[in-house]
């Protein structure tokens, strides 16, 4: 047995000593520093992996649930799909850093990267470039969403908010571009960018400013309603599809605001910067799908009320068809000399005894073959697009008064 350890000795705080690249110089690394790096690497890679899974699931959901496929050619849908794809690739490249020799023990602790192939450095450069692309795509998606919200507002508010949003977007993208250049130069030179830290800080500040701005802009409509109606929220059945889209995106945008605020905190084994952009890429298509589902539910509810008021108008109601057919046959046999008028003349003047049958036939003649359910979300998007293209002013207040 060896000699007993001194009472003040803590084996968990001792140094791990190894030799430097010259084979002579000893390098000591405290065990707590090694454990801290290991814990941080595991937590960060788990964070990136969860983001990759969420982006993949959301991307598949958007591609599968967006029907018909022609909707995917809309600018908003293209930006949503592109943001999810870029976020997926970007997080994959961020995970690749911790699996490369750059993050191995000797290279990292000795500062000797001579044995690291250059392709691993290029992978880090690609990760920074993809982060820049994600910022640009996310900002474009937020700008597109903001314009969709304000396009029917009065001109002073519309152009003022659009100009402010464009300024915030350009500042964010510009400082992110500068940050990417500084960061990539540091990666290739294997030296930290200490002289250009203000660029890094400006990029973080403008990115958070952008998230805060668009969250406030998306929630502006809801705040206006709460102030006007003394805190009473509107009913989902009274909202238009675009108003639902604005409200869902506004409420969900609180999530990236929280992550952006956490970037100024010092949390062990938690990295929120990447979550800010990824959460925006996830939230925008989620809000769009929620608005579509609410629109379809409201449309289905309206159809059910119409069918309850006109029982014979549903093409799927066999009982109504049979009852209407029996009534018509009875009337025709009782009055052989009476001829039921043609569809073009009987739609508005049929007797009460033949109302169900004639109404059903009139509606079928007017509608033609059975058509799929009307997507009111699509109709409102087309209306906004046409209004924006024509620059009309007559309907600007109508959309604004619905909430």
CSV table of C-alpha atoms in Angstrom, one decimal:
chain,number,residue,atom,x,y,z
A,1,UNK,CA,0.0,0.0,0.0
A,2,UNK,CA,1.2,3.5,-0.8
A,3,UNK,CA,1.6,6.3,1.6
A,4,UNK,CA,-1.7,7.9,2.8
A,5,UNK,CA,-2.9,11.0,1.0
A,6,UNK,CA,-2.6,14.3,2.8
A,7,UNK,CA,-5.8,15.5,4.4
A,8,UNK,CA,-6.0,18.6,2.3
A,9,UNK,CA,-5.6,16.8,-1.0
A,10,UNK,CA,-8.6,16.8,-3.4
A,11,UNK,CA,-8.0,14.3,-6.2
A,12,UNK,CA,-10.9,15.9,-8.3
A,13,UNK,CA,-9.0,19.2,-8.6
A,14,UNK,CA,-5.6,17.9,-9.6
A,15,UNK,CA,-4.0,18.6,-13.0
A,16,UNK,CA,-3.7,16.3,-15.9
A,17,UNK,CA,-0.1,16.8,-17.2
A,18,UNK,CA,1.1,15.9,-20.7
A,19,UNK,CA,3.8,17.0,-23.0
A,20,UNK,CA,3.5,19.7,-25.7
A,21,UNK,CA,4.4,19.4,-29.4
A,22,UNK,CA,8.2,19.6,-28.6
A,23,UNK,CA,8.0,16.5,-26.4
A,24,UNK,CA,9.6,18.3,-23.5
A,25,UNK,CA,7.3,21.1,-22.3
A,26,UNK,CA,4.8,19.9,-19.7
A,27,UNK,CA,1.2,21.1,-20.0
A,28,UNK,CA,-1.1,20.9,-17.0
A,29,UNK,CA,-4.9,21.0,-17.4
A,30,UNK,CA,-7.2,21.0,-14.3
A,31,UNK,CA,-9.7,18.1,-14.2
A,32,UNK,CA,-12.6,20.5,-13.5
A,33,UNK,CA,-11.8,22.3,-16.8
A,34,UNK,CA,-11.9,18.9,-18.6
A,35,UNK,CA,-15.1,17.9,-17.0
A,36,UNK,CA,-16.7,21.3,-17.7
A,37,UNK,CA,-15.8,21.0,-21.4
A,38,UNK,CA,-17.1,17.5,-21.6
A,39,UNK,CA,-20.4,18.4,-19.9
A,40,UNK,CA,-20.8,21.5,-22.2
A,41,UNK,CA,-20.1,19.5,-25.3
A,42,UNK,CA,-22.7,16.8,-24.5
A,43,UNK,CA,-25.4,19.4,-23.6
A,44,UNK,CA,-24.8,21.5,-26.7
A,45,UNK,CA,-24.8,18.6,-29.1
A,46,UNK,CA,-28.0,17.4,-27.5
A,47,UNK,CA,-29.4,20.8,-28.0
A,48,UNK,CA,-28.4,20.8,-31.7
A,49,UNK,CA,-29.7,17.3,-32.2
A,50,UNK,CA,-33.1,18.2,-30.7
A,51,UNK,CA,-33.3,21.2,-33.1
A,52,UNK,CA,-32.5,19.0,-36.0
A,53,UNK,CA,-35.2,16.6,-35.1
A,54,UNK,CA,-37.8,19.4,-34.6
A,55,UNK,CA,-36.8,21.0,-38.0
A,56,UNK,CA,-37.0,17.7,-39.8
A,57,UNK,CA,-40.5,16.9,-38.3
A,58,UNK,CA,-41.8,20.3,-39.1
A,59,UNK,CA,-40.4,20.2,-42.7
A,60,UNK,CA,-42.1,16.9,-43.3
A,61,UNK,CA,-45.3,18.2,-41.9
A,62,UNK,CA,-45.3,21.3,-44.1
A,63,UNK,CA,-44.5,19.2,-47.2
A,64,UNK,CA,-47.2,16.6,-46.3
A,65,UNK,CA,-50.0,18.9,-45.1
A,66,UNK,CA,-49.7,21.6,-47.6
A,67,UNK,CA,-52.2,20.6,-50.3
A,68,UNK,CA,-52.5,21.1,-53.1
A,69,UNK,CA,-48.7,21.2,-53.8
A,70,UNK,CA,-49.2,24.5,-55.7
A,71,UNK,CA,-49.3,26.3,-52.4
A,72,UNK,CA,-45.7,25.5,-51.8
A,73,UNK,CA,-44.8,27.9,-54.6
A,74,UNK,CA,-46.1,30.9,-52.6
A,75,UNK,CA,-43.3,33.2,-51.2
A,76,UNK,CA,-44.2,32.5,-47.6
A,77,UNK,CA,-44.2,28.7,-48.1
A,78,UNK,CA,-40.9,28.9,-50.0
A,79,UNK,CA,-39.3,30.9,-47.2
A,80,UNK,CA,-40.7,28.6,-44.5
A,81,UNK,CA,-39.4,25.4,-46.2
A,82,UNK,CA,-36.0,27.1,-47.0
A,83,UNK,CA,-35.6,28.2,-43.4
A,84,UNK,CA,-36.3,24.7,-42.0
A,85,UNK,CA,-33.9,23.1,-44.5
A,86,UNK,CA,-31.1,25.6,-43.8
A,87,UNK,CA,-31.6,25.3,-40.0
A,88,UNK,CA,-31.4,21.5,-40.4
A,89,UNK,CA,-28.1,21.7,-42.3
A,90,UNK,CA,-26.7,24.4,-40.0
A,91,UNK,CA,-27.3,22.4,-36.8
A,92,UNK,CA,-25.7,19.4,-38.5
A,93,UNK,CA,-22.6,21.4,-39.2
A,94,UNK,CA,-22.5,22.7,-35.6
A,95,UNK,CA,-22.7,19.1,-34.3
A,96,UNK,CA,-19.9,18.1,-36.7
A,97,UNK,CA,-17.5,20.5,-34.9
A,98,UNK,CA,-17.6,18.5,-31.7
A,99,UNK,CA,-17.0,15.3,-33.6
A,100,UNK,CA,-13.9,16.7,-35.4
A,101,UNK,CA,-10.3,16.7,-34.2
A,102,UNK,CA,-10.6,20.4,-33.5
A,103,UNK,CA,-12.4,19.5,-30.3
A,104,UNK,CA,-10.2,16.6,-29.3
A,105,UNK,CA,-8.3,16.8,-26.0
A,106,UNK,CA,-4.7,17.3,-27.1
A,107,UNK,CA,-5.4,19.7,-29.9
A,108,UNK,CA,-7.7,21.8,-27.8
A,109,UNK,CA,-5.6,21.9,-24.6
A,110,UNK,CA,-2.2,22.2,-26.2
A,111,UNK,CA,-3.4,24.7,-28.9
A,112,UNK,CA,-1.6,22.5,-31.5
A,113,UNK,CA,-3.8,22.1,-34.5
A,114,UNK,CA,-1.1,21.1,-36.9
A,115,UNK,CA,-2.5,17.6,-37.2
A,116,UNK,CA,-6.0,18.7,-38.0
A,117,UNK,CA,-7.0,18.4,-41.6
A,118,UNK,CA,-8.1,21.7,-43.2
A,119,UNK,CA,-11.4,20.2,-44.2
A,120,UNK,CA,-12.5,20.3,-40.6
A,121,UNK,CA,-11.8,24.0,-40.5
A,122,UNK,CA,-13.8,24.5,-43.7
A,123,UNK,CA,-16.7,22.6,-42.1
A,124,UNK,CA,-16.7,25.2,-39.3
A,125,UNK,CA,-16.6,28.0,-42.0
A,126,UNK,CA,-19.5,26.4,-43.7
A,127,UNK,CA,-21.4,26.3,-40.4
A,128,UNK,CA,-20.9,30.1,-40.0
A,129,UNK,CA,-22.0,30.7,-43.6
A,130,UNK,CA,-25.2,28.6,-43.1
A,131,UNK,CA,-25.9,30.6,-39.9
A,132,UNK,CA,-25.7,33.8,-42.1
A,133,UNK,CA,-28.0,32.3,-44.7
A,134,UNK,CA,-30.5,31.3,-41.9
A,135,UNK,CA,-30.5,34.8,-40.6
A,136,UNK,CA,-31.2,36.2,-44.0
A,137,UNK,CA,-34.0,33.7,-44.7
A,138,UNK,CA,-35.6,34.2,-41.3
A,139,UNK,CA,-35.5,37.9,-41.7
A,140,UNK,CA,-37.1,37.7,-45.1
A,141,UNK,CA,-39.8,35.4,-43.7
A,142,UNK,CA,-40.5,37.9,-40.9
A,143,UNK,CA,-40.6,40.8,-43.3
A,144,UNK,CA,-43.0,38.9,-45.6
A,145,UNK,CA,-45.2,38.1,-42.6
A,146,UNK,CA,-45.1,41.7,-41.4
A,147,UNK,CA,-46.1,43.0,-44.9
A,148,UNK,CA,-49.0,40.6,-45.0
A,149,UNK,CA,-50.3,42.0,-41.7
A,150,UNK,CA,-50.0,45.7,-42.6
A,151,UNK,CA,-50.8,45.7,-46.3
A,152,UNK,CA,-54.5,46.5,-45.7
A,153,UNK,CA,-53.8,49.2,-43.1
A,154,UNK,CA,-53.9,52.9,-43.8
A,155,UNK,CA,-51.0,54.2,-45.9
A,156,UNK,CA,-49.1,56.1,-43.1
A,157,UNK,CA,-49.1,53.1,-40.8
A,158,UNK,CA,-48.5,50.6,-43.6
A,159,UNK,CA,-45.4,52.3,-45.1
A,160,UNK,CA,-44.1,53.5,-41.8
A,161,UNK,CA,-44.1,50.1,-40.2
A,162,UNK,CA,-42.8,48.5,-43.4
A,163,UNK,CA,-39.9,51.0,-43.6
A,164,UNK,CA,-39.0,50.4,-39.9
A,165,UNK,CA,-39.1,46.6,-40.4
A,166,UNK,CA,-36.9,46.9,-43.5
A,167,UNK,CA,-34.4,49.0,-41.6
A,168,UNK,CA,-34.2,46.5,-38.7
A,169,UNK,CA,-33.9,43.6,-41.2
A,170,UNK,CA,-31.0,45.3,-43.1
A,171,UNK,CA,-29.1,46.1,-39.9
A,172,UNK,CA,-29.5,42.6,-38.6
A,173,UNK,CA,-28.3,41.0,-41.9
A,174,UNK,CA,-25.5,43.5,-42.3
A,175,UNK,CA,-24.0,43.0,-38.9
A,176,UNK,CA,-24.4,39.2,-39.3
A,177,UNK,CA,-22.5,39.4,-42.5
A,178,UNK,CA,-19.7,41.3,-40.8
A,179,UNK,CA,-19.7,38.8,-37.9
A,180,UNK,CA,-19.4,35.9,-40.3
A,181,UNK,CA,-16.4,37.4,-42.0
A,182,UNK,CA,-14.6,38.1,-38.7
A,183,UNK,CA,-15.5,34.6,-37.3
A,184,UNK,CA,-14.3,32.8,-40.4
A,185,UNK,CA,-11.0,34.7,-40.5
A,186,UNK,CA,-10.5,33.7,-36.9
A,187,UNK,CA,-11.3,30.0,-37.6
A,188,UNK,CA,-8.9,29.8,-40.6
A,189,UNK,CA,-6.1,31.7,-38.7
A,190,UNK,CA,-6.8,29.6,-35.5
A,191,UNK,CA,-6.8,32.8,-33.4
A,192,UNK,CA,-9.7,34.4,-31.4
A,193,UNK,CA,-11.1,37.6,-32.9
A,194,UNK,CA,-10.4,39.7,-29.8
A,195,UNK,CA,-9.9,43.0,-31.7
A,196,UNK,CA,-13.3,42.7,-33.4
A,197,UNK,CA,-15.4,41.6,-30.5
A,198,UNK,CA,-17.6,44.7,-31.0
A,199,UNK,CA,-18.8,43.3,-34.3
A,200,UNK,CA,-19.8,40.1,-32.5
A,201,UNK,CA,-21.7,42.0,-29.9
A,202,UNK,CA,-23.4,44.2,-32.5
A,203,UNK,CA,-24.6,41.1,-34.4
A,204,UNK,CA,-26.1,39.7,-31.2
A,205,UNK,CA,-27.7,43.0,-30.3
A,206,UNK,CA,-29.3,43.6,-33.7
A,207,UNK,CA,-30.5,40.0,-33.9
A,208,UNK,CA,-32.3,40.3,-30.6
A,209,UNK,CA,-33.6,43.7,-31.6
A,210,UNK,CA,-35.1,42.2,-34.8
A,211,UNK,CA,-36.8,39.4,-32.8
A,212,UNK,CA,-38.2,41.9,-30.3
A,213,UNK,CA,-39.4,44.2,-33.1
A,214,UNK,CA,-41.3,41.6,-35.1
A,215,UNK,CA,-42.8,40.1,-31.9
A,216,UNK,CA,-44.2,43.5,-31.0
A,217,UNK,CA,-45.4,44.1,-34.5
A,218,UNK,CA,-47.2,40.8,-34.7
A,219,UNK,CA,-48.8,41.4,-31.3
A,220,UNK,CA,-49.8,45.0,-32.1
A,221,UNK,CA,-53.2,44.0,-33.4
A,222,UNK,CA,-54.0,41.9,-30.4
A,223,UNK,CA,-52.9,44.7,-28.0
A,224,UNK,CA,-55.0,47.2,-29.9
A,225,UNK,CA,-58.0,44.9,-29.5
A,226,UNK,CA,-57.4,44.4,-25.8
A,227,UNK,CA,-57.1,48.2,-25.2
A,228,UNK,CA,-60.2,48.9,-27.3
A,229,UNK,CA,-62.3,46.1,-25.6
A,230,UNK,CA,-61.0,46.4,-22.1
A,231,UNK,CA,-59.1,43.1,-22.1
A,232,UNK,CA,-61.7,40.9,-23.7
A,233,UNK,CA,-60.3,38.5,-26.3
A,234,UNK,CA,-62.1,38.0,-29.6
A,235,UNK,CA,-63.8,34.8,-30.3
A,236,UNK,CA,-62.0,32.5,-32.8
A,237,UNK,CA,-65.2,32.2,-34.8
A,238,UNK,CA,-65.4,35.9,-35.5
A,239,UNK,CA,-61.8,36.2,-36.8
A,240,UNK,CA,-60.7,36.1,-40.3
A,241,UNK,CA,-57.9,33.6,-41.4
A,242,UNK,CA,-55.3,36.3,-41.7
A,243,UNK,CA,-56.2,37.7,-38.2
A,244,UNK,CA,-55.7,34.2,-36.8
A,245,UNK,CA,-52.4,34.0,-38.5
A,246,UNK,CA,-51.2,37.3,-37.1
A,247,UNK,CA,-52.3,36.4,-33.6
A,248,UNK,CA,-50.9,32.9,-33.6
A,249,UNK,CA,-47.5,34.1,-34.9
A,250,UNK,CA,-47.5,37.0,-32.5
A,251,UNK,CA,-48.2,34.8,-29.5
A,252,UNK,CA,-45.7,32.1,-30.6
A,253,UNK,CA,-43.0,34.7,-31.3
A,254,UNK,CA,-42.7,35.2,-27.5
A,255,UNK,CA,-40.7,31.9,-27.5
A,256,UNK,CA,-37.8,33.3,-29.6
A,257,UNK,CA,-38.0,36.5,-27.6
A,258,UNK,CA,-37.3,34.5,-24.4
A,259,UNK,CA,-34.3,32.8,-26.1
A,260,UNK,CA,-33.0,36.1,-27.4
A,261,UNK,CA,-33.1,37.5,-23.9
A,262,UNK,CA,-31.3,34.5,-22.4
A,263,UNK,CA,-28.3,35.2,-24.7
A,264,UNK,CA,-27.2,37.8,-22.1
A,265,UNK,CA,-27.3,35.4,-19.3
A,266,UNK,CA,-24.4,33.1,-18.2
A,267,UNK,CA,-25.9,29.6,-18.0
A,268,UNK,CA,-23.8,26.5,-17.6
A,269,UNK,CA,-24.3,23.8,-20.3
A,270,UNK,CA,-27.1,25.8,-22.0
A,271,UNK,CA,-26.7,27.6,-25.3
A,272,UNK,CA,-29.7,29.8,-26.4
A,273,UNK,CA,-28.2,31.7,-29.4
A,274,UNK,CA,-28.9,28.9,-31.9
A,275,UNK,CA,-32.4,28.3,-30.4
A,276,UNK,CA,-33.4,31.9,-31.2
A,277,UNK,CA,-33.2,31.4,-35.0
A,278,UNK,CA,-34.4,27.8,-35.0
A,279,UNK,CA,-37.5,28.7,-33.0
A,280,UNK,CA,-38.5,31.4,-35.5
A,281,UNK,CA,-38.0,28.9,-38.4
A,282,UNK,CA,-40.3,26.5,-36.5
A,283,UNK,CA,-42.9,29.0,-35.4
A,284,UNK,CA,-43.8,30.7,-38.7
A,285,UNK,CA,-45.0,27.5,-40.5
A,286,UNK,CA,-46.7,26.3,-37.3
A,287,UNK,CA,-48.7,29.6,-37.1
A,288,UNK,CA,-49.6,29.2,-40.8
A,289,UNK,CA,-50.9,25.7,-40.3
A,290,UNK,CA,-52.8,26.7,-37.2
A,291,UNK,CA,-54.5,29.5,-39.1
A,292,UNK,CA,-55.4,27.1,-42.0
A,293,UNK,CA,-56.9,24.5,-39.6
A,294,UNK,CA,-59.0,27.2,-37.8
A,295,UNK,CA,-60.2,28.5,-41.1
A,296,UNK,CA,-61.3,25.0,-42.2
A,297,UNK,CA,-63.0,24.4,-38.9
A,298,UNK,CA,-64.9,27.7,-39.1
A,299,UNK,CA,-65.9,26.9,-42.7
A,300,UNK,CA,-67.1,23.4,-41.7
A,301,UNK,CA,-69.1,24.9,-38.8
A,302,UNK,CA,-70.7,27.4,-41.2
A,303,UNK,CA,-71.6,24.6,-43.6
A,304,UNK,CA,-73.2,22.6,-40.8
A,305,UNK,CA,-75.3,25.5,-39.8
A,306,UNK,CA,-76.4,25.9,-43.4
A,307,UNK,CA,-77.3,22.2,-43.6
A,308,UNK,CA,-79.3,22.4,-40.4
A,309,UNK,CA,-81.3,25.3,-41.8
A,310,UNK,CA,-81.7,23.7,-45.3
A,311,UNK,CA,-81.9,20.0,-44.6
A,312,UNK,CA,-82.1,19.1,-48.3
A,313,UNK,CA,-79.2,21.1,-49.5
A,314,UNK,CA,-76.5,18.5,-48.5
A,315,UNK,CA,-75.5,16.2,-51.4
A,316,UNK,CA,-74.6,13.5,-48.9
A,317,UNK,CA,-78.0,13.4,-47.1
A,318,UNK,CA,-79.7,10.3,-48.6
A,319,UNK,CA,-82.8,10.8,-46.4
A,320,UNK,CA,-83.3,14.3,-47.7
A,321,UNK,CA,-82.9,13.1,-51.2
A,322,UNK,CA,-85.4,10.3,-50.7
A,323,UNK,CA,-87.9,12.6,-49.0
A,324,UNK,CA,-87.6,15.2,-51.7
A,325,UNK,CA,-88.1,12.6,-54.4
A,326,UNK,CA,-91.2,11.1,-52.8
A,327,UNK,CA,-92.7,14.6,-52.4
A,328,UNK,CA,-92.1,15.3,-56.0
A,329,UNK,CA,-93.6,12.0,-57.2
A,330,UNK,CA,-96.7,12.4,-55.0
A,331,UNK,CA,-97.3,15.9,-56.3
A,332,UNK,CA,-96.9,14.9,-59.9
A,333,UNK,CA,-99.3,11.9,-59.6
A,334,UNK,CA,-101.9,14.0,-57.8
A,335,UNK,CA,-101.8,16.7,-60.5
A,336,UNK,CA,-101.1,14.9,-63.8
A,337,UNK,CA,-101.7,18.1,-65.8
A,338,UNK,CA,-99.2,20.1,-63.7
A,339,UNK,CA,-95.6,20.2,-65.0
A,340,UNK,CA,-92.8,21.1,-62.6
A,341,UNK,CA,-91.0,24.1,-63.9
A,342,UNK,CA,-87.4,23.8,-65.2
A,343,UNK,CA,-84.5,24.5,-62.8
A,344,UNK,CA,-84.0,27.9,-64.2
A,345,UNK,CA,-87.5,29.1,-63.1
A,346,UNK,CA,-88.2,27.1,-59.9
A,347,UNK,CA,-85.3,28.1,-57.7
A,348,UNK,CA,-87.0,31.0,-56.0
A,349,UNK,CA,-90.7,30.2,-56.2
A,350,UNK,CA,-91.2,26.5,-55.3
A,351,UNK,CA,-94.0,25.7,-52.9
A,352,UNK,CA,-93.2,24.8,-49.3
A,353,UNK,CA,-94.0,21.1,-49.9
A,354,UNK,CA,-91.3,20.8,-52.5
A,355,UNK,CA,-88.8,23.2,-50.9
A,356,UNK,CA,-86.2,20.5,-49.9
A,357,UNK,CA,-86.2,18.8,-53.2
A,358,UNK,CA,-86.1,21.8,-55.4
A,359,UNK,CA,-83.6,23.6,-53.3
A,360,UNK,CA,-81.3,20.7,-53.4
A,361,UNK,CA,-81.6,20.4,-57.2
A,362,UNK,CA,-81.2,24.1,-57.6
A,363,UNK,CA,-78.0,24.2,-55.6
A,364,UNK,CA,-76.6,21.2,-57.4
A,365,UNK,CA,-77.4,22.8,-60.8
A,366,UNK,CA,-75.7,26.1,-59.7
A,367,UNK,CA,-72.7,24.4,-58.2
A,368,UNK,CA,-72.2,21.7,-60.8
A,369,UNK,CA,-70.0,18.7,-59.8
A,370,UNK,CA,-69.1,18.3,-56.2
A,371,UNK,CA,-66.1,20.5,-55.4
A,372,UNK,CA,-63.6,20.4,-52.5
A,373,UNK,CA,-64.2,22.5,-49.4
A,374,UNK,CA,-63.3,26.2,-49.8
A,375,UNK,CA,-60.1,27.2,-48.1
A,376,UNK,CA,-60.9,30.6,-46.8
A,377,UNK,CA,-57.3,31.1,-45.8
A,378,UNK,CA,-56.3,30.8,-49.4
A,379,UNK,CA,-59.1,33.1,-50.5
A,380,UNK,CA,-57.9,35.8,-48.1
A,381,UNK,CA,-54.3,35.4,-49.2
A,382,UNK,CA,-55.4,36.0,-52.8
A,383,UNK,CA,-57.4,39.0,-51.8
A,384,UNK,CA,-54.4,40.5,-50.0
A,385,UNK,CA,-52.1,39.8,-52.9
A,386,UNK,CA,-54.5,41.4,-55.4
A,387,UNK,CA,-55.1,44.4,-53.1
A,388,UNK,CA,-51.4,44.9,-52.7
A,389,UNK,CA,-50.9,44.7,-56.5
A,390,UNK,CA,-53.6,47.1,-57.3
A,391,UNK,CA,-52.7,49.5,-54.4
A,392,UNK,CA,-56.4,50.0,-53.7
A,393,UNK,CA,-57.4,52.2,-50.8
A,394,UNK,CA,-61.1,51.5,-50.5
A,395,UNK,CA,-60.9,48.4,-48.4
A,396,UNK,CA,-58.0,49.4,-46.1
A,397,UNK,CA,-60.2,49.9,-43.1
A,398,UNK,CA,-62.4,46.9,-43.5
A,399,UNK,CA,-59.7,44.3,-42.6
A,400,UNK,CA,-58.6,46.5,-39.7
A,401,UNK,CA,-61.9,46.6,-38.0
A,402,UNK,CA,-62.5,42.8,-37.8
A,403,UNK,CA,-60.7,42.3,-34.5
